[in-house]
């Protein structure tokens, strides 16, 4: 990203057959999402991302008997006019791994991810797929480092942060990226790198490198773009400031995470920035039913506050391009509850807020679309008038001669 005026997606992690969507917002369409100035665009029109996180989609879809839950999640999301889902394209080592050893894949899990992409396509939704995890859940960078140690590449592997710098670990990571990008979907026949259902790739979920406070270590964008020029790319950052903006570092939580929000998002190949926020952790922003004092009203207040900021920015043509809440579940998924979940069938007031936000962003898109069409009409009219006047002058000269 050349500057922070490029499209800026708030990934709001709040620890809380095509058909006619209930608010009249059409499905997203078949084109690739691109950026134009500070905006996302789809088929030439502005695009705003109101959506959700659902890390579990591939994990659940790997069991064909459970795929109805994935379908239900997309169906309920579209009934609330949501347009984007963010999920994992990783599960490294351990139980039901996608990648159970470097370069070795469980095809049942991969077919689960294939199903997720195919269902998103069927329901007219876009996906953000993350390549790896900073944390130990689903393997994370620790698993990559452990694989390298087990292969005798332990020289120089002092900590999990060596994920970002050790040649063997980086090779494993790049091989995973290459495998995902070149994957041919067993349901659609489309390679992932050629599928416009995918809005963007994410380098890592919340990358951190505490051993390097400069934030320079986590720069890893170029490899994705060397294979896939169709899709957008984002780093997965939480939003913590670093040495490039020392005057802003006082707003960070009192921990050193080794990222630099501004510098890391200016790296060539990064197309938009993300912010993850929770109010009940550190200096972050969010509300869980597990916390004292929780109520649906207080959660709705939080959603309202976040959604208002996004809408206000969008309405004035600003850089906030959308928000994705954490996390969406559907009925019968009690074991996945983390306190922050939203089950749209059970959360009527929150669900109404979500649908209203979708509708408001759609109206903004329509307004800017009309303005763009009017500008095109004015330019075309001016061009036709210029051509007529030029032809008229030439005609008069011919008569005079």
mmCIF file of C-alpha atoms in Angstrom:
data_model
loop_
_atom_site.group_PDB
_atom_site.id
_atom_site.type_symbol
_atom_site.label_atom_id
_atom_site.label_comp_id
_atom_site.label_asym_id
_atom_site.label_seq_id
_atom_site.Cartn_x
_atom_site.Cartn_y
_atom_site.Cartn_z
ATOM 1 C CA UNK A 1 0.000 0.000 0.000
ATOM 2 C CA UNK A 2 1.577 3.261 -1.127
ATOM 3 C CA UNK A 3 -0.217 5.384 1.460
ATOM 4 C CA UNK A 4 -2.949 5.044 4.017
ATOM 5 C CA UNK A 5 -5.408 6.696 1.663
ATOM 6 C CA UNK A 6 -6.017 3.291 0.122
ATOM 7 C CA UNK A 7 -9.038 1.259 1.101
ATOM 8 C CA UNK A 8 -9.212 0.805 4.868
ATOM 9 C CA UNK A 9 -11.268 -2.086 6.212
ATOM 10 C CA UNK A 10 -12.195 -2.073 9.883
ATOM 11 C CA UNK A 11 -12.236 -5.739 10.844
ATOM 12 C CA UNK A 12 -14.264 -5.221 13.980
ATOM 13 C CA UNK A 13 -13.745 -8.231 16.239
ATOM 14 C CA UNK A 14 -16.561 -7.774 18.722
ATOM 15 C CA UNK A 15 -16.136 -10.525 21.375
ATOM 16 C CA UNK A 16 -19.654 -10.941 21.287
ATOM 17 C CA UNK A 17 -30.028 -20.371 -5.314
ATOM 18 C CA UNK A 18 -29.728 -16.650 -5.085
ATOM 19 C CA UNK A 19 -32.659 -15.208 -3.315
ATOM 20 C CA UNK A 20 -34.061 -11.820 -2.435
ATOM 21 C CA UNK A 21 -32.249 -10.549 0.688
ATOM 22 C CA UNK A 22 -34.538 -9.126 3.329
ATOM 23 C CA UNK A 23 -33.301 -5.544 2.972
ATOM 24 C CA UNK A 24 -33.133 -5.448 -0.799
ATOM 25 C CA UNK A 25 -29.325 -5.448 -1.074
ATOM 26 C CA UNK A 26 -28.330 -7.597 -4.023
ATOM 27 C CA UNK A 27 -25.682 -10.303 -3.870
ATOM 28 C CA UNK A 28 -22.183 -9.043 -4.543
ATOM 29 C CA UNK A 29 -21.697 -10.228 -8.122
ATOM 30 C CA UNK A 30 -18.975 -12.038 -9.968
ATOM 31 C CA UNK A 31 -16.147 -9.528 -10.408
ATOM 32 C CA UNK A 32 -12.897 -9.163 -8.472
ATOM 33 C CA UNK A 33 -12.861 -6.553 -5.732
ATOM 34 C CA UNK A 34 -10.312 -3.841 -6.522
ATOM 35 C CA UNK A 35 -9.236 -0.557 -4.990
ATOM 36 C CA UNK A 36 -9.654 2.936 -6.421
ATOM 37 C CA UNK A 37 -8.177 5.674 -4.268
ATOM 38 C CA UNK A 38 -9.532 5.156 -0.745
ATOM 39 C CA UNK A 39 -12.338 2.846 -1.857
ATOM 40 C CA UNK A 40 -13.127 -0.741 -2.743
ATOM 41 C CA UNK A 41 -14.770 -1.135 -6.143
ATOM 42 C CA UNK A 42 -16.669 -4.021 -7.707
ATOM 43 C CA UNK A 43 -17.340 -3.934 -11.445
ATOM 44 C CA UNK A 44 -16.648 -0.200 -11.421
ATOM 45 C CA UNK A 45 -18.985 0.653 -8.511
ATOM 46 C CA UNK A 46 -18.074 1.365 -4.903
ATOM 47 C CA UNK A 47 -18.195 -1.644 -2.596
ATOM 48 C CA UNK A 48 -18.653 -1.591 1.173
ATOM 49 C CA UNK A 49 -17.959 -4.662 3.281
ATOM 50 C CA UNK A 50 -20.484 -5.347 6.004
ATOM 51 C CA UNK A 51 -19.761 -8.856 7.154
ATOM 52 C CA UNK A 52 -18.609 -11.305 9.774
ATOM 53 C CA UNK A 53 -15.801 -13.527 10.985
ATOM 54 C CA UNK A 54 -16.344 -17.291 11.130
ATOM 55 C CA UNK A 55 -13.001 -19.030 11.631
ATOM 56 C CA UNK A 56 -14.749 -22.415 11.874
ATOM 57 C CA UNK A 57 -16.127 -22.708 8.341
ATOM 58 C CA UNK A 58 -13.500 -25.072 6.887
ATOM 59 C CA UNK A 59 -13.242 -27.076 10.111
ATOM 60 C CA UNK A 60 -16.978 -27.784 10.151
ATOM 61 C CA UNK A 61 -17.323 -28.259 6.389
ATOM 62 C CA UNK A 62 -14.643 -30.975 6.430
ATOM 63 C CA UNK A 63 -17.380 -33.264 7.791
ATOM 64 C CA UNK A 64 -19.995 -33.610 5.023
ATOM 65 C CA UNK A 65 -22.694 -34.337 7.601
ATOM 66 C CA UNK A 66 -22.121 -30.889 9.158
ATOM 67 C CA UNK A 67 -22.009 -28.801 5.988
ATOM 68 C CA UNK A 68 -25.583 -27.676 6.472
ATOM 69 C CA UNK A 69 -24.273 -25.408 9.257
ATOM 70 C CA UNK A 70 -22.015 -23.620 6.778
ATOM 71 C CA UNK A 71 -24.908 -23.234 4.353
ATOM 72 C CA UNK A 72 -27.133 -21.954 7.156
ATOM 73 C CA UNK A 73 -24.526 -19.381 8.193
ATOM 74 C CA UNK A 74 -24.281 -17.980 4.662
ATOM 75 C CA UNK A 75 -28.053 -18.062 4.239
ATOM 76 C CA UNK A 76 -28.661 -16.191 7.504
ATOM 77 C CA UNK A 77 -25.898 -13.722 6.697
ATOM 78 C CA UNK A 78 -27.405 -12.937 3.295
ATOM 79 C CA UNK A 79 -30.844 -12.555 4.865
ATOM 80 C CA UNK A 80 -29.241 -9.699 6.839
ATOM 81 C CA UNK A 81 -27.570 -8.384 3.672
ATOM 82 C CA UNK A 82 -24.027 -9.207 4.788
ATOM 83 C CA UNK A 83 -21.535 -9.341 1.934
ATOM 84 C CA UNK A 84 -18.149 -10.532 3.269
ATOM 85 C CA UNK A 85 -16.943 -13.396 5.478
ATOM 86 C CA UNK A 86 -13.449 -13.783 6.897
ATOM 87 C CA UNK A 87 -12.202 -17.278 7.733
ATOM 88 C CA UNK A 88 -9.126 -19.494 8.044
ATOM 89 C CA UNK A 89 -7.349 -21.167 5.137
ATOM 90 C CA UNK A 90 -5.010 -22.847 7.605
ATOM 91 C CA UNK A 91 -4.947 -25.552 10.236
ATOM 92 C CA UNK A 92 -1.383 -26.676 10.798
ATOM 93 C CA UNK A 93 -0.584 -29.865 12.695
ATOM 94 C CA UNK A 94 -2.698 -31.269 15.497
ATOM 95 C CA UNK A 95 -6.277 -32.515 15.362
ATOM 96 C CA UNK A 96 -8.018 -32.383 11.964
ATOM 97 C CA UNK A 97 -5.191 -30.444 10.388
ATOM 98 C CA UNK A 98 -5.356 -29.085 6.874
ATOM 99 C CA UNK A 99 -1.545 -29.274 6.637
ATOM 100 C CA UNK A 100 -0.446 -32.167 8.856
ATOM 101 C CA UNK A 101 3.227 -31.908 7.851
ATOM 102 C CA UNK A 102 5.109 -29.403 5.681
ATOM 103 C CA UNK A 103 3.551 -29.637 2.232
ATOM 104 C CA UNK A 104 1.325 -32.615 3.182
ATOM 105 C CA UNK A 105 -2.419 -31.979 3.176
ATOM 106 C CA UNK A 106 -5.559 -33.656 4.463
ATOM 107 C CA UNK A 107 -7.828 -33.682 1.423
ATOM 108 C CA UNK A 108 -10.980 -33.971 3.555
ATOM 109 C CA UNK A 109 -10.097 -30.638 5.134
ATOM 110 C CA UNK A 110 -9.193 -29.083 1.804
ATOM 111 C CA UNK A 111 -12.515 -30.231 0.382
ATOM 112 C CA UNK A 112 -14.135 -28.558 3.379
ATOM 113 C CA UNK A 113 -12.511 -25.286 2.331
ATOM 114 C CA UNK A 114 -13.571 -25.961 -1.262
ATOM 115 C CA UNK A 115 -17.152 -26.274 -0.024
ATOM 116 C CA UNK A 116 -16.898 -22.989 1.893
ATOM 117 C CA UNK A 117 -15.709 -21.132 -1.208
ATOM 118 C CA UNK A 118 -18.371 -22.778 -3.366
ATOM 119 C CA UNK A 119 -21.169 -21.937 -0.895
ATOM 120 C CA UNK A 120 -19.989 -18.338 -0.587
ATOM 121 C CA UNK A 121 -20.152 -18.154 -4.378
ATOM 122 C CA UNK A 122 -23.653 -19.659 -4.394
ATOM 123 C CA UNK A 123 -24.920 -17.103 -1.891
ATOM 124 C CA UNK A 124 -23.207 -14.179 -3.616
ATOM 125 C CA UNK A 125 -20.728 -13.433 -0.831
ATOM 126 C CA UNK A 126 -17.039 -12.531 -0.832
ATOM 127 C CA UNK A 127 -14.353 -14.145 1.333
ATOM 128 C CA UNK A 128 -11.196 -12.994 3.079
ATOM 129 C CA UNK A 129 -8.964 -16.046 3.585
ATOM 130 C CA UNK A 130 -6.113 -16.028 6.098
ATOM 131 C CA UNK A 131 -2.949 -18.075 5.450
ATOM 132 C CA UNK A 132 -1.612 -18.582 8.993
ATOM 133 C CA UNK A 133 -2.102 -17.821 12.667
ATOM 134 C CA UNK A 134 0.074 -15.832 15.016
ATOM 135 C CA UNK A 135 -1.266 -17.861 17.938
ATOM 136 C CA UNK A 136 -0.950 -21.549 18.805
ATOM 137 C CA UNK A 137 -4.584 -22.289 17.906
ATOM 138 C CA UNK A 138 -4.726 -24.350 14.709
ATOM 139 C CA UNK A 139 -0.923 -24.633 14.762
ATOM 140 C CA UNK A 140 0.180 -21.093 14.198
ATOM 141 C CA UNK A 141 3.708 -19.860 13.677
ATOM 142 C CA UNK A 142 4.872 -22.127 16.511
ATOM 143 C CA UNK A 143 3.976 -25.224 14.474
ATOM 144 C CA UNK A 144 6.040 -24.001 11.525
ATOM 145 C CA UNK A 145 9.043 -23.409 13.785
ATOM 146 C CA UNK A 146 8.625 -26.848 15.381
ATOM 147 C CA UNK A 147 8.491 -28.478 11.948
ATOM 148 C CA UNK A 148 11.778 -26.811 11.049
ATOM 149 C CA UNK A 149 13.387 -27.983 14.285
ATOM 150 C CA UNK A 150 12.208 -31.538 13.656
ATOM 151 C CA UNK A 151 13.768 -31.467 10.174
ATOM 152 C CA UNK A 152 17.169 -30.553 11.584
ATOM 153 C CA UNK A 153 16.852 -26.911 10.681
ATOM 154 C CA UNK A 154 17.034 -25.873 14.302
ATOM 155 C CA UNK A 155 20.114 -23.695 13.886
ATOM 156 C CA UNK A 156 19.122 -20.157 14.732
ATOM 157 C CA UNK A 157 15.601 -21.100 15.814
ATOM 158 C CA UNK A 158 15.498 -19.379 19.165
ATOM 159 C CA UNK A 159 11.787 -18.497 19.351
ATOM 160 C CA UNK A 160 8.491 -18.593 17.494
ATOM 161 C CA UNK A 161 9.353 -15.174 16.057
ATOM 162 C CA UNK A 162 11.874 -16.926 13.812
ATOM 163 C CA UNK A 163 8.852 -17.804 11.685
ATOM 164 C CA UNK A 164 9.388 -14.451 9.973
ATOM 165 C CA UNK A 165 13.115 -14.790 9.234
ATOM 166 C CA UNK A 166 14.361 -18.405 9.220
ATOM 167 C CA UNK A 167 14.876 -19.634 5.613
ATOM 168 C CA UNK A 168 13.414 -23.111 6.139
ATOM 169 C CA UNK A 169 10.357 -21.820 7.983
ATOM 170 C CA UNK A 170 9.766 -19.185 5.323
ATOM 171 C CA UNK A 171 9.999 -21.897 2.676
ATOM 172 C CA UNK A 172 7.303 -23.930 4.462
ATOM 173 C CA UNK A 173 5.080 -20.862 4.700
ATOM 174 C CA UNK A 174 5.584 -19.889 1.067
ATOM 175 C CA UNK A 175 4.832 -23.450 -0.010
ATOM 176 C CA UNK A 176 1.530 -23.294 1.866
ATOM 177 C CA UNK A 177 0.630 -20.014 0.204
ATOM 178 C CA UNK A 178 1.502 -21.455 -3.204
ATOM 179 C CA UNK A 179 -0.596 -24.562 -2.513
ATOM 180 C CA UNK A 180 -3.664 -22.565 -1.491
ATOM 181 C CA UNK A 181 -3.414 -20.104 -4.385
ATOM 182 C CA UNK A 182 -3.096 -22.897 -6.943
ATOM 183 C CA UNK A 183 -5.749 -25.122 -5.381
ATOM 184 C CA UNK A 184 -8.422 -26.215 -7.868
ATOM 185 C CA UNK A 185 -11.787 -26.247 -6.139
ATOM 186 C CA UNK A 186 -13.305 -29.731 -6.296
ATOM 187 C CA UNK A 187 -16.841 -28.264 -6.399
ATOM 188 C CA UNK A 188 -16.422 -25.411 -8.898
ATOM 189 C CA UNK A 189 -13.309 -26.429 -10.842
ATOM 190 C CA UNK A 190 -11.891 -22.912 -10.384
ATOM 191 C CA UNK A 191 -8.418 -22.321 -9.017
ATOM 192 C CA UNK A 192 -8.483 -20.170 -5.909
ATOM 193 C CA UNK A 193 -6.204 -17.556 -7.477
ATOM 194 C CA UNK A 194 -8.720 -17.185 -10.325
ATOM 195 C CA UNK A 195 -11.902 -17.138 -8.225
ATOM 196 C CA UNK A 196 -13.538 -13.715 -7.723
ATOM 197 C CA UNK A 197 -15.513 -15.175 -4.800
ATOM 198 C CA UNK A 198 -12.349 -14.472 -2.812
ATOM 199 C CA UNK A 199 -12.082 -10.770 -2.025
ATOM 200 C CA UNK A 200 -8.655 -10.835 -0.421
ATOM 201 C CA UNK A 201 -5.882 -12.871 1.140
ATOM 202 C CA UNK A 202 -4.590 -12.220 4.640
ATOM 203 C CA UNK A 203 -0.940 -12.922 5.396
ATOM 204 C CA UNK A 204 -1.560 -13.882 9.024
ATOM 205 C CA UNK A 205 -4.171 -13.507 11.707
ATOM 206 C CA UNK A 206 -2.837 -10.763 14.001
ATOM 207 C CA UNK A 207 0.901 -11.095 13.287
ATOM 208 C CA UNK A 208 3.213 -10.143 16.137
ATOM 209 C CA UNK A 209 6.982 -10.244 16.492
ATOM 210 C CA UNK A 210 7.777 -9.192 20.032
ATOM 211 C CA UNK A 211 11.518 -9.740 19.547
ATOM 212 C CA UNK A 212 11.717 -6.836 17.067
ATOM 213 C CA UNK A 213 10.051 -3.640 18.197
ATOM 214 C CA UNK A 214 10.704 -1.933 14.841
ATOM 215 C CA UNK A 215 7.897 -3.803 13.091
ATOM 216 C CA UNK A 216 10.126 -4.484 10.067
ATOM 217 C CA UNK A 217 10.383 -8.241 10.591
ATOM 218 C CA UNK A 218 6.817 -9.089 9.561
ATOM 219 C CA UNK A 219 7.082 -7.753 5.973
ATOM 220 C CA UNK A 220 6.041 -10.757 3.837
ATOM 221 C CA UNK A 221 3.747 -9.436 1.099
ATOM 222 C CA UNK A 222 5.693 -9.773 -2.147
ATOM 223 C CA UNK A 223 5.423 -13.568 -2.538
ATOM 224 C CA UNK A 224 1.616 -13.642 -2.763
ATOM 225 C CA UNK A 225 1.573 -10.998 -5.489
ATOM 226 C CA UNK A 226 4.213 -12.905 -7.461
ATOM 227 C CA UNK A 227 1.634 -15.679 -7.948
ATOM 228 C CA UNK A 228 -1.731 -13.931 -7.766
ATOM 229 C CA UNK A 229 -2.319 -10.461 -9.193
ATOM 230 C CA UNK A 230 -6.112 -10.836 -9.193
ATOM 231 C CA UNK A 231 -6.821 -10.521 -5.498
ATOM 232 C CA UNK A 232 -6.302 -7.896 -2.840
ATOM 233 C CA UNK A 233 -3.902 -8.551 0.027
ATOM 234 C CA UNK A 234 -3.856 -7.402 3.636
ATOM 235 C CA UNK A 235 -1.486 -8.093 6.504
ATOM 236 C CA UNK A 236 -3.998 -9.020 9.246
ATOM 237 C CA UNK A 237 -2.756 -6.365 11.671
ATOM 238 C CA UNK A 238 -4.558 -5.338 14.839
ATOM 239 C CA UNK A 239 -3.769 -1.647 14.441
ATOM 240 C CA UNK A 240 -0.931 -0.909 16.879
ATOM 241 C CA UNK A 241 1.313 2.038 16.084
ATOM 242 C CA UNK A 242 5.091 1.691 15.848
ATOM 243 C CA UNK A 243 8.320 3.660 15.426
ATOM 244 C CA UNK A 244 7.189 5.310 12.177
ATOM 245 C CA UNK A 245 4.607 7.285 14.183
ATOM 246 C CA UNK A 246 6.106 7.641 17.690
ATOM 247 C CA UNK A 247 3.688 10.437 18.574
ATOM 248 C CA UNK A 248 0.814 7.949 18.380
ATOM 249 C CA UNK A 249 2.343 5.046 20.296
ATOM 250 C CA UNK A 250 0.898 6.296 23.590
ATOM 251 C CA UNK A 251 -2.545 5.063 22.484
ATOM 252 C CA UNK A 252 -1.283 1.458 22.176
ATOM 253 C CA UNK A 253 -1.962 -1.034 24.973
ATOM 254 C CA UNK A 254 0.947 -1.401 27.414
ATOM 255 C CA UNK A 255 2.487 -4.350 25.558
ATOM 256 C CA UNK A 256 5.169 -4.639 22.878
ATOM 257 C CA UNK A 257 3.865 -6.545 19.846
ATOM 258 C CA UNK A 258 6.496 -5.788 17.195
ATOM 259 C CA UNK A 259 4.245 -4.303 14.554
ATOM 260 C CA UNK A 260 4.000 -0.859 12.999
ATOM 261 C CA UNK A 261 0.523 -0.168 11.674
ATOM 262 C CA UNK A 262 1.536 2.629 9.318
ATOM 263 C CA UNK A 263 4.849 1.227 8.033
ATOM 264 C CA UNK A 264 3.579 -2.345 7.649
ATOM 265 C CA UNK A 265 0.604 -1.190 5.605
ATOM 266 C CA UNK A 266 2.763 0.923 3.304
ATOM 267 C CA UNK A 267 4.584 -2.142 2.043
ATOM 268 C CA UNK A 268 4.326 -2.693 -1.696
ATOM 269 C CA UNK A 269 1.637 -5.296 -2.369
ATOM 270 C CA UNK A 270 -0.545 -4.501 0.655
ATOM 271 C CA UNK A 271 -3.832 -3.135 -0.652
ATOM 272 C CA UNK A 272 -5.786 -2.214 2.465
ATOM 273 C CA UNK A 273 -5.438 -1.985 6.222
ATOM 274 C CA UNK A 274 -7.369 -3.631 9.040
ATOM 275 C CA UNK A 275 -8.019 -2.759 12.668
ATOM 276 C CA UNK A 276 -9.099 -5.376 15.221
ATOM 277 C CA UNK A 277 -10.712 -3.963 18.330
ATOM 278 C CA UNK A 278 -12.276 -5.161 21.575
ATOM 279 C CA UNK A 279 -13.263 -2.796 24.413
ATOM 280 C CA UNK A 280 -12.887 -5.198 27.296
ATOM 281 C CA UNK A 281 -9.267 -6.227 26.681
ATOM 282 C CA UNK A 282 -6.282 -3.905 27.136
ATOM 283 C CA UNK A 283 -7.082 -0.650 25.333
ATOM 284 C CA UNK A 284 -9.205 -2.535 22.833
ATOM 285 C CA UNK A 285 -12.911 -2.542 22.127
ATOM 286 C CA UNK A 286 -15.610 -5.291 22.504
ATOM 287 C CA UNK A 287 -18.239 -6.887 24.770
ATOM 288 C CA UNK A 288 -18.670 -10.507 25.825
ATOM 289 C CA UNK A 289 -21.621 -12.070 27.640
ATOM 290 C CA UNK A 290 -19.048 -13.719 29.888
ATOM 291 C CA UNK A 291 -18.094 -10.339 31.361
ATOM 292 C CA UNK A 292 -19.815 -8.803 34.361
ATOM 293 C CA UNK A 293 -22.406 -6.235 33.411
ATOM 294 C CA UNK A 294 -23.039 -7.637 29.947
ATOM 295 C CA UNK A 295 -26.430 -7.072 28.350
ATOM 296 C CA UNK A 296 -27.741 -7.233 24.811
ATOM 297 C CA UNK A 297 -28.385 -3.495 25.093
ATOM 298 C CA UNK A 298 -24.729 -2.775 25.878
ATOM 299 C CA UNK A 299 -23.588 -4.960 22.998
ATOM 300 C CA UNK A 300 -25.982 -3.138 20.684
ATOM 301 C CA UNK A 301 -24.577 0.172 21.890
ATOM 302 C CA UNK A 302 -21.132 -1.014 20.877
ATOM 303 C CA UNK A 303 -22.290 -2.190 17.447
ATOM 304 C CA UNK A 304 -24.075 1.130 16.984
ATOM 305 C CA UNK A 305 -20.983 3.138 17.856
ATOM 306 C CA UNK A 306 -18.738 1.184 15.505
ATOM 307 C CA UNK A 307 -21.248 1.091 12.677
ATOM 308 C CA UNK A 308 -21.900 4.813 12.967
ATOM 309 C CA UNK A 309 -18.196 5.612 12.551
ATOM 310 C CA UNK A 310 -17.988 3.419 9.458
ATOM 311 C CA UNK A 311 -21.175 4.848 7.945
ATOM 312 C CA UNK A 312 -20.160 8.442 8.658
ATOM 313 C CA UNK A 313 -16.825 7.871 6.922
ATOM 314 C CA UNK A 314 -18.441 6.119 3.954
ATOM 315 C CA UNK A 315 -21.063 8.852 3.548
ATOM 316 C CA UNK A 316 -18.421 11.547 3.189
ATOM 317 C CA UNK A 317 -16.274 9.425 0.866
ATOM 318 C CA UNK A 318 -13.777 8.520 3.577
ATOM 319 C CA UNK A 319 -11.473 5.532 3.906
ATOM 320 C CA UNK A 320 -13.475 3.287 6.271
ATOM 321 C CA UNK A 321 -14.750 0.651 3.867
ATOM 322 C CA UNK A 322 -16.607 -1.707 6.188
ATOM 323 C CA UNK A 323 -16.653 -3.840 9.308
ATOM 324 C CA UNK A 324 -16.714 -7.543 10.138
ATOM 325 C CA UNK A 325 -17.963 -8.567 13.584
ATOM 326 C CA UNK A 326 -16.565 -11.493 15.584
ATOM 327 C CA UNK A 327 -18.074 -14.011 15.324
ATOM 328 C CA UNK A 328 -21.068 -15.474 13.491
ATOM 329 C CA UNK A 329 -22.463 -18.836 14.610
ATOM 330 C CA UNK A 330 -25.617 -20.667 13.654
ATOM 331 C CA UNK A 331 -27.935 -22.940 15.623
ATOM 332 C CA UNK A 332 -26.467 -26.113 17.142
ATOM 333 C CA UNK A 333 -22.912 -24.797 17.606
ATOM 334 C CA UNK A 334 -22.733 -24.381 21.374
ATOM 335 C CA UNK A 335 -19.212 -25.831 21.557
ATOM 336 C CA UNK A 336 -17.951 -22.913 19.433
ATOM 337 C CA UNK A 337 -19.365 -20.207 21.696
ATOM 338 C CA UNK A 338 -16.681 -17.878 23.042
ATOM 339 C CA UNK A 339 -18.856 -15.156 24.571
ATOM 340 C CA UNK A 340 -18.694 -12.880 21.558
ATOM 341 C CA UNK A 341 -20.802 -14.934 19.172
ATOM 342 C CA UNK A 342 -23.811 -13.625 17.307
ATOM 343 C CA UNK A 343 -26.485 -16.138 16.318
ATOM 344 C CA UNK A 344 -28.684 -14.134 13.997
ATOM 345 C CA UNK A 345 -31.705 -16.327 14.652
ATOM 346 C CA UNK A 346 -31.420 -15.623 18.390
ATOM 347 C CA UNK A 347 -30.199 -12.000 18.424
ATOM 348 C CA UNK A 348 -33.122 -9.995 17.095
ATOM 349 C CA UNK A 349 -31.989 -6.525 18.175
ATOM 350 C CA UNK A 350 -28.367 -7.091 17.140
ATOM 351 C CA UNK A 351 -29.497 -8.707 13.918
ATOM 352 C CA UNK A 352 -31.656 -5.682 13.126
ATOM 353 C CA UNK A 353 -28.679 -3.380 13.717
ATOM 354 C CA UNK A 354 -26.548 -5.462 11.371
ATOM 355 C CA UNK A 355 -29.196 -5.436 8.634
ATOM 356 C CA UNK A 356 -29.720 -1.676 8.967
ATOM 357 C CA UNK A 357 -26.001 -1.076 8.585
ATOM 358 C CA UNK A 358 -25.960 -3.195 5.431
ATOM 359 C CA UNK A 359 -28.844 -1.183 4.013
ATOM 360 C CA UNK A 360 -27.251 2.177 4.886
ATOM 361 C CA UNK A 361 -23.963 1.241 3.228
ATOM 362 C CA UNK A 362 -25.866 0.013 0.182
ATOM 363 C CA UNK A 363 -27.628 3.373 -0.046
ATOM 364 C CA UNK A 364 -24.262 5.147 0.091
ATOM 365 C CA UNK A 365 -23.069 2.922 -2.725
ATOM 366 C CA UNK A 366 -26.156 3.786 -4.784
ATOM 367 C CA UNK A 367 -25.715 7.525 -4.219
ATOM 368 C CA UNK A 368 -22.090 7.473 -5.317
ATOM 369 C CA UNK A 369 -23.087 5.268 -8.246
ATOM 370 C CA UNK A 370 -25.647 7.829 -9.421
ATOM 371 C CA UNK A 371 -23.100 10.617 -9.034
ATOM 372 C CA UNK A 372 -20.611 8.631 -11.089
ATOM 373 C CA UNK A 373 -23.184 7.969 -13.807
ATOM 374 C CA UNK A 374 -24.131 11.640 -13.907
ATOM 375 C CA UNK A 375 -20.471 12.586 -14.291
ATOM 376 C CA UNK A 376 -20.098 10.068 -17.120
ATOM 377 C CA UNK A 377 -23.195 11.540 -18.804
ATOM 378 C CA UNK A 378 -21.853 15.095 -18.509
ATOM 379 C CA UNK A 379 -18.504 14.078 -19.974
ATOM 380 C CA UNK A 380 -20.132 12.184 -22.810
ATOM 381 C CA UNK A 381 -22.435 15.109 -23.561
ATOM 382 C CA UNK A 382 -19.520 17.538 -23.540
ATOM 383 C CA UNK A 383 -17.575 15.251 -25.878
ATOM 384 C CA UNK A 384 -20.511 14.976 -28.293
ATOM 385 C CA UNK A 385 -20.993 18.731 -28.218
ATOM 386 C CA UNK A 386 -17.315 19.264 -28.951
ATOM 387 C CA UNK A 387 -17.460 16.846 -31.864
ATOM 388 C CA UNK A 388 -20.572 18.579 -33.278
ATOM 389 C CA UNK A 389 -19.002 22.026 -33.003
ATOM 390 C CA UNK A 390 -15.789 20.805 -34.634
ATOM 391 C CA UNK A 391 -17.753 19.190 -37.471
ATOM 392 C CA UNK A 392 -19.879 22.298 -37.932
ATOM 393 C CA UNK A 393 -16.805 24.536 -38.220
ATOM 394 C CA UNK A 394 -15.190 22.191 -40.712
ATOM 395 C CA UNK A 395 -18.414 22.128 -42.742
ATOM 396 C CA UNK A 396 -18.554 25.916 -42.919
ATOM 397 C CA UNK A 397 -14.971 26.084 -44.086
ATOM 398 C CA UNK A 398 -15.770 23.609 -46.837
ATOM 399 C CA UNK A 399 -18.715 25.701 -48.080
ATOM 400 C CA UNK A 400 -16.651 28.871 -48.081
ATOM 401 C CA UNK A 401 -14.013 27.332 -50.240
#
